[in-house]
Every structure is written in C-alpha cells, then in structure tokens.
Amino acid sequence: MLVASFAVPALFSPQALGNDFWNRPRTLRLRRAETGETVYETYWADGRIVQPGYDRICHLMRDVSAGVQCGMDVVLLDILRGMQGWFLSYGQDRVITINSGYRTDATNNRLEGAARNSWHKRGGAADVRIEDVPVDYMAQLARYLRGGGVGIYQQKRFLHVDRGNIRTWRG
C-alpha cells in the first residue's frame, strides 16, 4: 500500500495503535544517515529502560561529527516509536532514518538556523525521515502523538521532532 493513499485524518483515533500499545515492549528500528549504521533494539519494557538496547540507540543518535553521545530522552524515543508503530499497525515495517540526534554546543553553533537552546543539545530532539513517506504525513503522525514540537522542513525532506512544548512550525 502506498503511503500517499492513506486517508490520514480519518485514520487517527485512540485505537489506531491498539489499546495496549504503550504497555508492550518499545522497540525502534533506526538507521543513521551519515554512517549507514542500523539498530533494531528494545529500549523500554516492563516499566523501565532496557539498558543494552537503550545504549545502542543512544550511540546511533550521537553527535557524529564530535563523536559524543548522551542519554536520549525517552519521550523523544516514544515519539519515534509511536510513529513507527503507526506503520506497523498497517503491516509496514518502516525504518526511521536519523539525520541528526544529539548535538554538542559546537556542532549546534555551526549549523545555520539551529536554535541556541535546541532540544538537540539535551538529547531531546531528532531530525528524521522515513523512506517514501511525505514530510507532511510524518508531521501529522507526530502531532497526533502530542509529545512535543514538530518542525516541518519540506524542502530539505525531513521532520524535526522534540520533547518540548507542543508546537508546530515550517522551516
């Protein structure tokens, strides 16, 4: 099924992910754009962080240019998991590509247009894309999950998600 054929607004309902979705183990399938690294790891189960999987996800989401990682915010990981879970509920096992996760101050300061107090610097933001999924569709998923900020970068073909205040903007 092509993503473009989804009737996005009609599909969003509290039952879309299933009544027990957030009670099940939370697993992410991620790919890092710059390095091609992939992970398929469980970061949360039985009400707590699963350390080995969480650590591997944090490593993938590191500041690649500085070679530094931090503990990524679990709310951010939950946003990504919710997006991925949406596709899984329709039989589509989609990989989320991470363009940017954690950023050091130095890396953030080098980037044109990066917010001075960016959630990236706290491990609470990611710039992502999903192959063959329009940015506006991803934005609707992220807004539906109500986990934080959603920045739509249509021309650059990625979506920013963070665990901050609920807000939306176009970059």
PDB file of N, CA and C in Angstrom, residues 98-159:
ATOM      1  N   ILE A  98      17.734   8.681  10.936  1.00  0.00           N
ATOM      2  CA  ILE A  98      18.118   9.804  11.793  1.00  0.00           C
ATOM      3  C   ILE A  98      19.127  10.665  11.038  1.00  0.00           C
ATOM      4  N   ASN A  99      18.742  11.903  10.756  1.00  0.00           N
ATOM      5  CA  ASN A  99      19.677  12.863  10.155  1.00  0.00           C
ATOM      6  C   ASN A  99      20.498  13.555  11.232  1.00  0.00           C
ATOM      7  N   SER A 100      19.852  13.808  12.368  1.00  0.00           N
ATOM      8  CA  SER A 100      20.512  14.488  13.481  1.00  0.00           C
ATOM      9  C   SER A 100      19.805  14.095  14.762  1.00  0.00           C
ATOM     10  N   GLY A 101      20.569  13.761  15.778  1.00  0.00           N
ATOM     11  CA  GLY A 101      20.027  13.457  17.093  1.00  0.00           C
ATOM     12  C   GLY A 101      20.645  14.428  18.085  1.00  0.00           C
ATOM     13  N   TYR A 102      21.447  13.883  19.008  1.00  0.00           N
ATOM     14  CA  TYR A 102      22.155  14.731  19.963  1.00  0.00           C
ATOM     15  C   TYR A 102      23.163  15.613  19.226  1.00  0.00           C
ATOM     16  N   ARG A 103      23.314  16.850  19.708  1.00  0.00           N
ATOM     17  CA  ARG A 103      24.336  17.760  19.179  1.00  0.00           C
ATOM     18  C   ARG A 103      25.075  18.423  20.337  1.00  0.00           C
ATOM     19  N   THR A 104      26.389  18.502  20.215  1.00  0.00           N
ATOM     20  CA  THR A 104      27.163  19.296  21.157  1.00  0.00           C
ATOM     21  C   THR A 104      26.919  20.773  20.854  1.00  0.00           C
ATOM     22  N   ASP A 105      27.314  21.635  21.795  1.00  0.00           N
ATOM     23  CA  ASP A 105      27.201  23.080  21.553  1.00  0.00           C
ATOM     24  C   ASP A 105      27.940  23.476  20.283  1.00  0.00           C
ATOM     25  N   ALA A 106      29.155  22.959  20.119  1.00  0.00           N
ATOM     26  CA  ALA A 106      29.969  23.322  18.955  1.00  0.00           C
ATOM     27  C   ALA A 106      29.280  22.932  17.653  1.00  0.00           C
ATOM     28  N   THR A 107      28.744  21.729  17.589  1.00  0.00           N
ATOM     29  CA  THR A 107      28.056  21.288  16.377  1.00  0.00           C
ATOM     30  C   THR A 107      26.813  22.123  16.142  1.00  0.00           C
ATOM     31  N   ASN A 108      26.041  22.355  17.178  1.00  0.00           N
ATOM     32  CA  ASN A 108      24.812  23.137  17.038  1.00  0.00           C
ATOM     33  C   ASN A 108      25.121  24.555  16.560  1.00  0.00           C
ATOM     34  N   ASN A 109      26.175  25.158  17.087  1.00  0.00           N
ATOM     35  CA  ASN A 109      26.540  26.534  16.723  1.00  0.00           C
ATOM     36  C   ASN A 109      26.985  26.651  15.267  1.00  0.00           C
ATOM     37  N   ARG A 110      27.497  25.569  14.702  1.00  0.00           N
ATOM     38  CA  ARG A 110      27.941  25.586  13.298  1.00  0.00           C
ATOM     39  C   ARG A 110      26.778  25.497  12.313  1.00  0.00           C
ATOM     40  N   LEU A 111      25.633  25.044  12.767  1.00  0.00           N
ATOM     41  CA  LEU A 111      24.514  24.808  11.865  1.00  0.00           C
ATOM     42  C   LEU A 111      23.688  26.062  11.661  1.00  0.00           C
ATOM     43  N   GLU A 112      23.491  26.399  10.406  1.00  0.00           N
ATOM     44  CA  GLU A 112      22.685  27.558  10.048  1.00  0.00           C
ATOM     45  C   GLU A 112      21.241  27.339  10.483  1.00  0.00           C
ATOM     46  N   GLY A 113      20.696  28.291  11.207  1.00  0.00           N
ATOM     47  CA  GLY A 113      19.300  28.236  11.621  1.00  0.00           C
ATOM     48  C   GLY A 113      19.027  27.409  12.861  1.00  0.00           C
ATOM     49  N   ALA A 114      20.051  26.793  13.457  1.00  0.00           N
ATOM     50  CA  ALA A 114      19.833  25.982  14.661  1.00  0.00           C
ATOM     51  C   ALA A 114      19.500  26.892  15.843  1.00  0.00           C
ATOM     52  N   ALA A 115      18.516  26.492  16.617  1.00  0.00           N
ATOM     53  CA  ALA A 115      18.115  27.267  17.795  1.00  0.00           C
ATOM     54  C   ALA A 115      19.214  27.210  18.857  1.00  0.00           C
ATOM     55  N   ARG A 116      19.470  28.328  19.486  1.00  0.00           N
ATOM     56  CA  ARG A 116      20.515  28.404  20.504  1.00  0.00           C
ATOM     57  C   ARG A 116      20.225  27.451  21.673  1.00  0.00           C
ATOM     58  N   ASN A 117      18.955  27.343  22.046  1.00  0.00           N
ATOM     59  CA  ASN A 117      18.565  26.458  23.148  1.00  0.00           C
ATOM     60  C   ASN A 117      17.911  25.179  22.614  1.00  0.00           C
ATOM     61  N   SER A 118      18.451  24.648  21.565  1.00  0.00           N
ATOM     62  CA  SER A 118      17.879  23.488  20.877  1.00  0.00           C
ATOM     63  C   SER A 118      17.739  22.272  21.791  1.00  0.00           C
ATOM     64  N   TRP A 119      16.642  21.547  21.622  1.00  0.00           N
ATOM     65  CA  TRP A 119      16.455  20.275  22.313  1.00  0.00           C
ATOM     66  C   TRP A 119      17.480  19.244  21.858  1.00  0.00           C
ATOM     67  N   HIS A 120      18.078  19.439  20.689  1.00  0.00           N
ATOM     68  CA  HIS A 120      19.133  18.533  20.230  1.00  0.00           C
ATOM     69  C   HIS A 120      20.278  18.501  21.243  1.00  0.00           C
ATOM     70  N   LYS A 121      20.590  19.644  21.854  1.00  0.00           N
ATOM     71  CA  LYS A 121      21.710  19.736  22.795  1.00  0.00           C
ATOM     72  C   LYS A 121      21.428  19.025  24.113  1.00  0.00           C
ATOM     73  N   ARG A 122      20.176  18.642  24.334  1.00  0.00           N
ATOM     74  CA  ARG A 122      19.780  17.947  25.566  1.00  0.00           C
ATOM     75  C   ARG A 122      19.375  16.495  25.290  1.00  0.00           C
ATOM     76  N   GLY A 123      19.571  16.041  24.063  1.00  0.00           N
ATOM     77  CA  GLY A 123      19.180  14.678  23.719  1.00  0.00           C
ATOM     78  C   GLY A 123      17.676  14.507  23.610  1.00  0.00           C
ATOM     79  N   GLY A 124      16.982  15.606  23.353  1.00  0.00           N
ATOM     80  CA  GLY A 124      15.528  15.559  23.296  1.00  0.00           C
ATOM     81  C   GLY A 124      14.943  15.869  21.941  1.00  0.00           C
ATOM     82  N   ALA A 125      15.744  15.816  20.878  1.00  0.00           N
ATOM     83  CA  ALA A 125      15.244  16.130  19.536  1.00  0.00           C
ATOM     84  C   ALA A 125      15.933  15.258  18.502  1.00  0.00           C
ATOM     85  N   ALA A 126      15.235  15.084  17.389  1.00  0.00           N
ATOM     86  CA  ALA A 126      15.809  14.347  16.263  1.00  0.00           C
ATOM     87  C   ALA A 126      15.232  14.907  14.969  1.00  0.00           C
ATOM     88  N   ASP A 127      16.051  14.939  13.956  1.00  0.00           N
ATOM     89  CA  ASP A 127      15.615  15.255  12.598  1.00  0.00           C
ATOM     90  C   ASP A 127      15.571  13.927  11.865  1.00  0.00           C
ATOM     91  N   VAL A 128      14.400  13.597  11.311  1.00  0.00           N
ATOM     92  CA  VAL A 128      14.174  12.252  10.792  1.00  0.00           C
ATOM     93  C   VAL A 128      13.514  12.270   9.424  1.00  0.00           C
ATOM     94  N   ARG A 129      13.601  11.130   8.773  1.00  0.00           N
ATOM     95  CA  ARG A 129      12.829  10.887   7.564  1.00  0.00           C
ATOM     96  C   ARG A 129      12.518   9.402   7.497  1.00  0.00           C
ATOM     97  N   ILE A 130      11.473   9.106   6.767  1.00  0.00           N
ATOM     98  CA  ILE A 130      11.080   7.717   6.533  1.00  0.00           C
ATOM     99  C   ILE A 130      10.940   7.577   5.025  1.00  0.00           C
ATOM    100  N   GLU A 131      11.664   6.632   4.475  1.00  0.00           N
ATOM    101  CA  GLU A 131      11.677   6.418   3.022  1.00  0.00           C
ATOM    102  C   GLU A 131      10.268   6.381   2.446  1.00  0.00           C
ATOM    103  N   ASP A 132      10.055   7.160   1.388  1.00  0.00           N
ATOM    104  CA  ASP A 132       8.794   7.198   0.639  1.00  0.00           C
ATOM    105  C   ASP A 132       7.602   7.738   1.427  1.00  0.00           C
ATOM    106  N   VAL A 133       7.839   8.372   2.550  1.00  0.00           N
ATOM    107  CA  VAL A 133       6.746   8.957   3.330  1.00  0.00           C
ATOM    108  C   VAL A 133       6.880  10.472   3.269  1.00  0.00           C
ATOM    109  N   PRO A 134       5.856  11.167   2.792  1.00  0.00           N
ATOM    110  CA  PRO A 134       5.923  12.627   2.713  1.00  0.00           C
ATOM    111  C   PRO A 134       6.110  13.259   4.097  1.00  0.00           C
ATOM    112  N   VAL A 135       6.867  14.336   4.136  1.00  0.00           N
ATOM    113  CA  VAL A 135       7.145  15.040   5.386  1.00  0.00           C
ATOM    114  C   VAL A 135       5.847  15.483   6.063  1.00  0.00           C
ATOM    115  N   ASP A 136       4.888  15.977   5.292  1.00  0.00           N
ATOM    116  CA  ASP A 136       3.625  16.416   5.888  1.00  0.00           C
ATOM    117  C   ASP A 136       2.881  15.259   6.552  1.00  0.00           C
ATOM    118  N   TYR A 137       2.987  14.066   6.007  1.00  0.00           N
ATOM    119  CA  TYR A 137       2.344  12.896   6.609  1.00  0.00           C
ATOM    120  C   TYR A 137       3.019  12.560   7.939  1.00  0.00           C
ATOM    121  N   MET A 138       4.355  12.557   7.939  1.00  0.00           N
ATOM    122  CA  MET A 138       5.085  12.307   9.179  1.00  0.00           C
ATOM    123  C   MET A 138       4.714  13.342  10.238  1.00  0.00           C
ATOM    124  N   ALA A 139       4.556  14.601   9.806  1.00  0.00           N
ATOM    125  CA  ALA A 139       4.194  15.671  10.740  1.00  0.00           C
ATOM    126  C   ALA A 139       2.821  15.412  11.357  1.00  0.00           C
ATOM    127  N   GLN A 140       1.881  14.924  10.576  1.00  0.00           N
ATOM    128  CA  GLN A 140       0.558  14.607  11.121  1.00  0.00           C
ATOM    129  C   GLN A 140       0.658  13.503  12.168  1.00  0.00           C
ATOM    130  N   LEU A 141       1.489  12.510  11.904  1.00  0.00           N
ATOM    131  CA  LEU A 141       1.695  11.447  12.895  1.00  0.00           C
ATOM    132  C   LEU A 141       2.284  12.012  14.183  1.00  0.00           C
ATOM    133  N   ALA A 142       3.322  12.820  14.042  1.00  0.00           N
ATOM    134  CA  ALA A 142       3.983  13.382  15.225  1.00  0.00           C
ATOM    135  C   ALA A 142       3.038  14.286  16.014  1.00  0.00           C
ATOM    136  N   ARG A 143       2.255  15.089  15.325  1.00  0.00           N
ATOM    137  CA  ARG A 143       1.293  15.956  16.023  1.00  0.00           C
ATOM    138  C   ARG A 143       0.227  15.128  16.728  1.00  0.00           C
ATOM    139  N   TYR A 144      -0.212  14.051  16.110  1.00  0.00           N
ATOM    140  CA  TYR A 144      -1.199  13.157  16.704  1.00  0.00           C
ATOM    141  C   TYR A 144      -0.697  12.606  18.046  1.00  0.00           C
ATOM    142  N   LEU A 145       0.596  12.304  18.123  1.00  0.00           N
ATOM    143  CA  LEU A 145       1.180  11.724  19.333  1.00  0.00           C
ATOM    144  C   LEU A 145       1.330  12.747  20.465  1.00  0.00           C
ATOM    145  N   ARG A 146       1.329  14.029  20.148  1.00  0.00           N
ATOM    146  CA  ARG A 146       1.351  15.118  21.127  1.00  0.00           C
ATOM    147  C   ARG A 146       2.491  14.997  22.141  1.00  0.00           C
ATOM    148  N   GLY A 147       3.679  14.658  21.635  1.00  0.00           N
ATOM    149  CA  GLY A 147       4.828  14.512  22.524  1.00  0.00           C
ATOM    150  C   GLY A 147       5.678  15.747  22.652  1.00  0.00           C
ATOM    151  N   GLY A 148       5.531  16.688  21.709  1.00  0.00           N
ATOM    152  CA  GLY A 148       6.368  17.885  21.743  1.00  0.00           C
ATOM    153  C   GLY A 148       6.300  18.643  20.433  1.00  0.00           C
ATOM    154  N   GLY A 149       7.417  19.284  20.099  1.00  0.00           N
ATOM    155  CA  GLY A 149       7.481  20.132  18.922  1.00  0.00           C
ATOM    156  C   GLY A 149       7.643  19.347  17.634  1.00  0.00           C
ATOM    157  N   VAL A 150       7.082  19.924  16.566  1.00  0.00           N
ATOM    158  CA  VAL A 150       7.137  19.317  15.240  1.00  0.00           C
ATOM    159  C   VAL A 150       7.532  20.398  14.247  1.00  0.00           C
ATOM    160  N   GLY A 151       8.713  20.258  13.662  1.00  0.00           N
ATOM    161  CA  GLY A 151       9.188  21.194  12.653  1.00  0.00           C
ATOM    162  C   GLY A 151       9.176  20.529  11.293  1.00  0.00           C
ATOM    163  N   ILE A 152       8.520  21.167  10.340  1.00  0.00           N
ATOM    164  CA  ILE A 152       8.344  20.594   9.008  1.00  0.00           C
ATOM    165  C   ILE A 152       9.330  21.277   8.055  1.00  0.00           C
ATOM    166  N   TYR A 153      10.275  20.512   7.555  1.00  0.00           N
ATOM    167  CA  TYR A 153      11.294  21.022   6.639  1.00  0.00           C
ATOM    168  C   TYR A 153      11.084  20.345   5.288  1.00  0.00           C
ATOM    169  N   GLN A 154      10.069  20.837   4.589  1.00  0.00           N
ATOM    170  CA  GLN A 154       9.626  20.243   3.332  1.00  0.00           C
ATOM    171  C   GLN A 154      10.732  20.233   2.277  1.00  0.00           C
ATOM    172  N   GLN A 155      11.399  21.362   2.085  1.00  0.00           N
ATOM    173  CA  GLN A 155      12.432  21.458   1.036  1.00  0.00           C
ATOM    174  C   GLN A 155      13.620  20.546   1.319  1.00  0.00           C
ATOM    175  N   LYS A 156      13.957  20.373   2.598  1.00  0.00           N
ATOM    176  CA  LYS A 156      15.091  19.531   2.970  1.00  0.00           C
ATOM    177  C   LYS A 156      14.673  18.071   3.188  1.00  0.00           C
ATOM    178  N   ARG A 157      13.356  17.817   3.112  1.00  0.00           N
ATOM    179  CA  ARG A 157      12.780  16.478   3.187  1.00  0.00           C
ATOM    180  C   ARG A 157      13.048  15.772   4.513  1.00  0.00           C
ATOM    181  N   PHE A 158      12.887  16.511   5.625  1.00  0.00           N
ATOM    182  CA  PHE A 158      12.973  15.867   6.928  1.00  0.00           C
ATOM    183  C   PHE A 158      12.011  16.515   7.898  1.00  0.00           C
ATOM    184  N   LEU A 159      11.771  15.816   8.991  1.00  0.00           N
ATOM    185  CA  LEU A 159      10.896  16.283  10.052  1.00  0.00           C
ATOM    186  C   LEU A 159      11.708  16.395  11.329  1.00  0.00           C
TER     187      LEU A 159
END
